[in-house]
Amino acid sequence: MSAFRKLARNIAVRSPFALMAQRWSERRVAEAAGDFPEKDENGVPIPPALLMATIAGHADWRGFLTSGKASLATFADVIDRNGGDFRNAGRILDFGCGCGRLARHAPEFTSAELHGVDYNQDLVTWCDQNLPGSFTANKLRPPLAFPDDHFNAMYLLSVFTHLRIPTQKEWLEEFHRVLKPGAYCIITFHDEVHVNLPVTNIDPEQLKRDGFAYYNNAAEGSNLIATFQTNDQISEMVAPLFNIREIVPSTDTPVTQAILVLQKK
């Protein structure tokens, strides 16, 4: 990419109109989705095309269902193999629940009381009206409206991938607060071997040196921004609050992101 094109692109993604353009693109994707069933094979409502496009960038309802189930199955497995019990967890938090891509499958994998939060009110409203569990809106930054030591487990699918490092640190403190001692926290992130790194124009040496790098450092919390982090950087960041049970590389997971398995100290 030439210096001029890189400059023009950086100006474009930082423009106040960048997020508007993204929302327009999501509407176009939703409009092109065509007809699909109102409910899945288990009778659970499928979100409107626009909501699926908002969280995933596509409105492929089959992919939405299969990827959500595969992701939750993976999270349950990594918790169980690291000494937890996802099926009998008691109370679980789906942080960044979106329109329920994972939450809709929770009854198949756990008897836990499920809570979901997301900073997009439209998404949590749909979940609360259509899925089992309790769903509420949060802000881009802490706190959450839950008491201390409240959850036995929590998971975040593709949330830290859209947050800057200072915001990630704030949320780690809050996760530590709302989790019970010994509780598990699953966080996915873009690692240094992620398949999309070569197309981001991020310098791998810079990523290795600094431990993190941003692609489109604008509109935090949206799909416009992407954060890449090394295993060493994220491990050092979480170490004061959590024990690291496992890090699964992005190349070895069906969620296409690295999986960090934490346990509250």
Short mmCIF file of C-alpha atoms in Angstrom, two decimals:
data_model
loop_
_atom_site.label_atom_id
_atom_site.label_comp_id
_atom_site.label_asym_id
_atom_site.label_seq_id
_atom_site.Cartn_x
_atom_site.Cartn_y
_atom_site.Cartn_z
CA MET A 1 0.00 0.00 0.00
CA SER A 2 1.41 3.39 -0.99
CA ALA A 3 1.97 6.08 1.63
CA PHE A 4 -0.82 8.18 0.06
CA ARG A 5 -3.34 5.31 0.07
CA LYS A 6 -2.41 4.41 3.63
CA LEU A 7 -2.93 8.02 4.73
CA ALA A 8 -6.27 8.23 2.91
CA ARG A 9 -7.42 4.98 4.47
CA ASN A 10 -6.43 6.09 7.98
CA ILE A 11 -8.36 9.32 7.53
CA ALA A 12 -11.38 7.41 6.26
CA VAL A 13 -11.60 4.96 9.15
CA ARG A 14 -11.15 7.76 11.69
CA SER A 15 -13.82 9.89 10.09
CA PRO A 16 -17.02 10.41 12.10
CA PHE A 17 -18.79 9.01 9.04
CA ALA A 18 -16.89 5.69 9.19
CA LEU A 19 -19.30 4.11 11.65
CA MET A 20 -22.25 5.40 9.66
CA ALA A 21 -20.80 3.76 6.57
CA GLN A 22 -20.41 0.50 8.44
CA ARG A 23 -24.04 0.58 9.58
CA TRP A 24 -25.09 1.23 5.98
CA SER A 25 -23.03 -1.76 4.87
CA GLU A 26 -24.69 -3.95 7.51
CA ARG A 27 -28.12 -2.90 6.25
CA ARG A 28 -27.13 -3.80 2.69
CA VAL A 29 -25.95 -7.23 3.88
CA ALA A 30 -29.23 -7.75 5.73
CA GLU A 31 -31.31 -6.72 2.72
CA ALA A 32 -29.49 -9.24 0.54
CA ALA A 33 -29.99 -12.10 3.00
CA GLY A 34 -33.28 -13.26 1.55
CA ASP A 35 -35.87 -15.29 3.42
CA PHE A 36 -34.96 -17.69 6.21
CA PRO A 37 -36.86 -19.55 8.95
CA GLU A 38 -38.24 -17.65 11.91
CA LYS A 39 -37.05 -20.42 14.26
CA ASP A 40 -34.39 -23.10 14.35
CA GLU A 41 -35.04 -26.85 14.55
CA ASN A 42 -35.51 -26.56 18.31
CA GLY A 43 -38.09 -23.82 18.03
CA VAL A 44 -35.77 -21.05 19.18
CA PRO A 45 -36.25 -17.76 17.28
CA ILE A 46 -33.53 -16.77 14.81
CA PRO A 47 -32.51 -13.09 15.00
CA PRO A 48 -33.42 -10.66 12.21
CA ALA A 49 -30.85 -10.43 9.44
CA LEU A 50 -29.76 -6.94 10.50
CA LEU A 51 -28.85 -8.10 14.00
CA MET A 52 -26.80 -10.99 12.66
CA ALA A 53 -25.03 -8.63 10.25
CA THR A 54 -24.33 -6.22 13.10
CA ILE A 55 -22.37 -8.74 15.13
CA ALA A 56 -20.90 -10.98 12.44
CA GLY A 57 -20.74 -8.93 9.26
CA HIS A 58 -22.93 -11.47 7.49
CA ALA A 59 -26.51 -12.73 7.68
CA ASP A 60 -25.88 -16.39 6.94
CA TRP A 61 -28.35 -17.89 9.42
CA ARG A 62 -26.97 -21.41 9.05
CA GLY A 63 -23.45 -20.23 9.76
CA PHE A 64 -24.75 -18.16 12.67
CA LEU A 65 -26.30 -21.24 14.26
CA THR A 66 -23.46 -23.68 13.64
CA SER A 67 -20.66 -21.31 14.65
CA GLY A 68 -22.42 -20.36 17.86
CA LYS A 69 -22.91 -23.96 18.89
CA ALA A 70 -19.32 -24.90 18.00
CA SER A 71 -17.95 -21.94 19.96
CA LEU A 72 -19.94 -22.72 23.10
CA ALA A 73 -19.02 -26.40 22.88
CA THR A 74 -15.36 -25.37 22.69
CA PHE A 75 -15.65 -23.09 25.72
CA ALA A 76 -17.37 -25.82 27.74
CA ASP A 77 -14.63 -28.27 26.78
CA VAL A 78 -11.70 -26.02 27.72
CA ILE A 79 -13.26 -25.22 31.08
CA ASP A 80 -13.94 -28.89 31.82
CA ARG A 81 -10.48 -30.07 30.83
CA ASN A 82 -8.94 -27.41 33.07
CA GLY A 83 -10.77 -28.57 36.17
CA GLY A 84 -14.11 -26.80 35.85
CA ASP A 85 -17.66 -28.06 35.42
CA PHE A 86 -19.47 -26.02 32.78
CA ARG A 87 -22.67 -28.06 32.91
CA ASN A 88 -23.12 -27.42 36.63
CA ALA A 89 -21.52 -23.99 36.82
CA GLY A 90 -24.39 -22.41 38.74
CA ARG A 91 -24.31 -18.94 37.21
CA ILE A 92 -22.65 -17.96 33.90
CA LEU A 93 -22.07 -14.57 32.24
CA ASP A 94 -22.06 -14.19 28.45
CA PHE A 95 -20.15 -10.91 28.08
CA GLY A 96 -20.72 -9.23 24.72
CA CYS A 97 -23.63 -11.58 24.06
CA GLY A 98 -24.69 -9.83 20.84
CA CYS A 99 -27.93 -11.32 19.55
CA GLY A 100 -27.37 -14.60 21.34
CA ARG A 101 -25.14 -16.49 18.95
CA LEU A 102 -23.83 -18.59 21.87
CA ALA A 103 -26.52 -17.97 24.49
CA ARG A 104 -29.23 -19.65 22.41
CA HIS A 105 -27.32 -22.94 22.75
CA ALA A 106 -26.66 -22.68 26.51
CA PRO A 107 -29.45 -25.07 27.63
CA GLU A 108 -27.78 -27.84 25.64
CA PHE A 109 -24.47 -27.44 27.48
CA THR A 110 -25.31 -26.24 30.98
CA SER A 111 -28.00 -26.06 33.62
CA ALA A 112 -26.53 -22.78 34.86
CA GLU A 113 -28.45 -19.57 35.32
CA LEU A 114 -27.44 -17.54 32.27
CA HIS A 115 -26.90 -13.78 32.15
CA GLY A 116 -25.88 -11.84 29.06
CA VAL A 117 -24.65 -8.28 28.63
CA ASP A 118 -23.83 -6.18 25.60
CA TYR A 119 -23.42 -2.46 25.04
CA ASN A 120 -25.83 -2.54 22.09
CA GLN A 121 -29.33 -2.11 23.50
CA ASP A 122 -31.06 -3.46 20.38
CA LEU A 123 -29.17 -6.74 20.67
CA VAL A 124 -29.88 -7.36 24.35
CA THR A 125 -33.52 -6.36 23.92
CA TRP A 126 -33.95 -9.03 21.24
CA CYS A 127 -32.21 -11.63 23.44
CA ASP A 128 -34.31 -10.77 26.47
CA GLN A 129 -37.50 -11.14 24.45
CA ASN A 130 -36.57 -14.35 22.65
CA LEU A 131 -34.03 -16.42 24.59
CA PRO A 132 -33.94 -18.07 28.02
CA GLY A 133 -31.84 -16.12 30.50
CA SER A 134 -31.49 -12.54 31.66
CA PHE A 135 -30.02 -9.96 29.26
CA THR A 136 -29.14 -6.34 30.04
CA ALA A 137 -27.19 -3.49 28.48
CA ASN A 138 -23.83 -2.33 29.82
CA LYS A 139 -21.53 0.55 28.91
CA LEU A 140 -18.31 0.44 26.93
CA ARG A 141 -16.46 0.65 30.24
CA PRO A 142 -17.18 -0.78 33.72
CA PRO A 143 -18.95 -1.25 36.01
CA LEU A 144 -21.42 -4.06 35.56
CA ALA A 145 -24.67 -4.13 37.54
CA PHE A 146 -23.79 -7.31 39.42
CA PRO A 147 -22.58 -7.87 42.99
CA ASP A 148 -19.11 -9.09 43.92
CA ASP A 149 -18.30 -12.81 43.65
CA HIS A 150 -21.43 -13.49 41.61
CA PHE A 151 -20.52 -15.78 38.69
CA ASN A 152 -19.01 -19.26 38.50
CA ALA A 153 -17.87 -18.78 34.89
CA MET A 154 -17.93 -16.26 32.07
CA TYR A 155 -16.90 -16.12 28.45
CA LEU A 156 -16.15 -13.43 25.86
CA LEU A 157 -16.19 -14.28 22.16
CA SER A 158 -14.51 -11.63 20.00
CA VAL A 159 -14.80 -8.78 22.50
CA PHE A 160 -11.20 -7.97 23.41
CA THR A 161 -10.54 -8.09 19.65
CA HIS A 162 -12.35 -4.73 19.42
CA LEU A 163 -11.11 -3.03 22.59
CA ARG A 164 -8.00 -0.99 23.26
CA ILE A 165 -5.55 -2.21 25.87
CA PRO A 166 -6.51 0.32 28.61
CA THR A 167 -10.16 -0.70 28.26
CA GLN A 168 -9.23 -4.37 28.39
CA LYS A 169 -7.41 -3.75 31.66
CA GLU A 170 -10.43 -2.00 33.14
CA TRP A 171 -12.65 -4.92 32.24
CA LEU A 172 -10.23 -7.47 33.66
CA GLU A 173 -10.51 -5.71 37.02
CA GLU A 174 -14.30 -5.82 36.74
CA PHE A 175 -14.34 -9.49 35.73
CA HIS A 176 -12.24 -10.27 38.78
CA ARG A 177 -14.77 -8.43 40.94
CA VAL A 178 -17.90 -10.22 39.68
CA LEU A 179 -16.36 -13.71 39.51
CA LYS A 180 -16.29 -16.03 42.50
CA PRO A 181 -12.90 -17.22 43.76
CA GLY A 182 -11.78 -20.07 41.53
CA ALA A 183 -14.26 -19.14 38.78
CA TYR A 184 -13.30 -19.48 35.12
CA CYS A 185 -13.05 -16.74 32.49
CA ILE A 186 -12.67 -17.49 28.77
CA ILE A 187 -11.38 -14.69 26.54
CA THR A 188 -10.70 -14.92 22.81
CA PHE A 189 -8.16 -12.66 21.09
CA HIS A 190 -6.25 -12.19 17.84
CA ASP A 191 -2.82 -13.69 18.49
CA GLU A 192 0.46 -13.34 16.62
CA VAL A 193 -0.29 -16.33 14.37
CA HIS A 194 -3.82 -15.29 13.44
CA VAL A 195 -4.74 -16.04 9.84
CA ASN A 196 -5.77 -12.44 9.12
CA LEU A 197 -2.58 -10.79 10.37
CA PRO A 198 -0.87 -10.79 6.93
CA VAL A 199 -3.72 -8.76 5.36
CA THR A 200 -3.77 -6.06 8.04
CA ASN A 201 -0.53 -4.31 7.09
CA ILE A 202 0.57 -4.69 10.71
CA ASP A 203 4.32 -5.20 10.95
CA PRO A 204 4.85 -8.60 12.65
CA GLU A 205 8.11 -7.34 14.14
CA GLN A 206 6.31 -4.34 15.63
CA LEU A 207 3.66 -6.65 17.07
CA LYS A 208 6.34 -8.89 18.53
CA ARG A 209 8.22 -5.90 19.96
CA ASP A 210 5.27 -4.01 21.46
CA GLY A 211 3.06 -6.97 22.27
CA PHE A 212 -0.01 -5.45 20.61
CA ALA A 213 -1.05 -3.59 17.51
CA TYR A 214 -4.24 -1.97 16.24
CA TYR A 215 -5.86 -2.33 12.85
CA ASN A 216 -8.20 0.64 12.30
CA ASN A 217 -7.74 2.26 15.71
CA ALA A 218 -11.15 3.94 15.67
CA ALA A 219 -14.71 3.47 16.97
CA GLU A 220 -13.71 1.32 19.94
CA GLY A 221 -16.14 -1.51 20.59
CA SER A 222 -17.26 -1.72 16.97
CA ASN A 223 -16.12 -4.06 14.22
CA LEU A 224 -14.12 -1.21 12.70
CA ILE A 225 -11.28 -1.69 15.17
CA ALA A 226 -9.26 -4.89 15.54
CA THR A 227 -6.67 -5.58 18.22
CA PHE A 228 -3.83 -8.07 17.83
CA GLN A 229 -1.92 -9.23 20.90
CA THR A 230 0.90 -11.62 21.63
CA ASN A 231 0.58 -14.44 24.11
CA ASP A 232 3.27 -12.85 26.23
CA GLN A 233 1.52 -9.46 26.36
CA ILE A 234 -1.89 -10.77 27.33
CA SER A 235 -0.37 -13.22 29.81
CA GLU A 236 1.49 -10.42 31.58
CA MET A 237 -1.64 -8.26 31.60
CA VAL A 238 -3.88 -10.84 33.27
CA ALA A 239 -1.29 -12.30 35.67
CA PRO A 240 -1.99 -10.01 38.68
CA LEU A 241 -5.64 -11.12 38.80
CA PHE A 242 -5.91 -14.57 37.25
CA ASN A 243 -4.10 -17.85 36.95
CA ILE A 244 -3.59 -18.86 33.32
CA ARG A 245 -4.78 -22.41 32.78
CA GLU A 246 -4.30 -22.64 29.03
CA ILE A 247 -3.79 -20.63 25.86
CA VAL A 248 -5.04 -22.30 22.69
CA PRO A 249 -3.56 -20.78 19.49
CA SER A 250 -5.98 -19.36 16.94
CA THR A 251 -4.77 -21.98 14.46
CA ASP A 252 -6.07 -24.77 16.71
CA THR A 253 -9.62 -23.61 17.51
CA PRO A 254 -12.94 -23.60 15.62
CA VAL A 255 -13.59 -20.04 16.84
CA THR A 256 -10.69 -18.80 14.62
CA GLN A 257 -9.29 -16.79 17.54
CA ALA A 258 -6.89 -17.71 20.31
CA ILE A 259 -8.56 -18.87 23.54
CA LEU A 260 -7.28 -17.71 26.91
CA VAL A 261 -8.46 -19.83 29.83
CA LEU A 262 -8.28 -18.00 33.16
CA GLN A 263 -9.16 -18.85 36.74
CA LYS A 264 -9.69 -16.19 39.37
CA LYS A 265 -7.04 -16.18 42.07
#
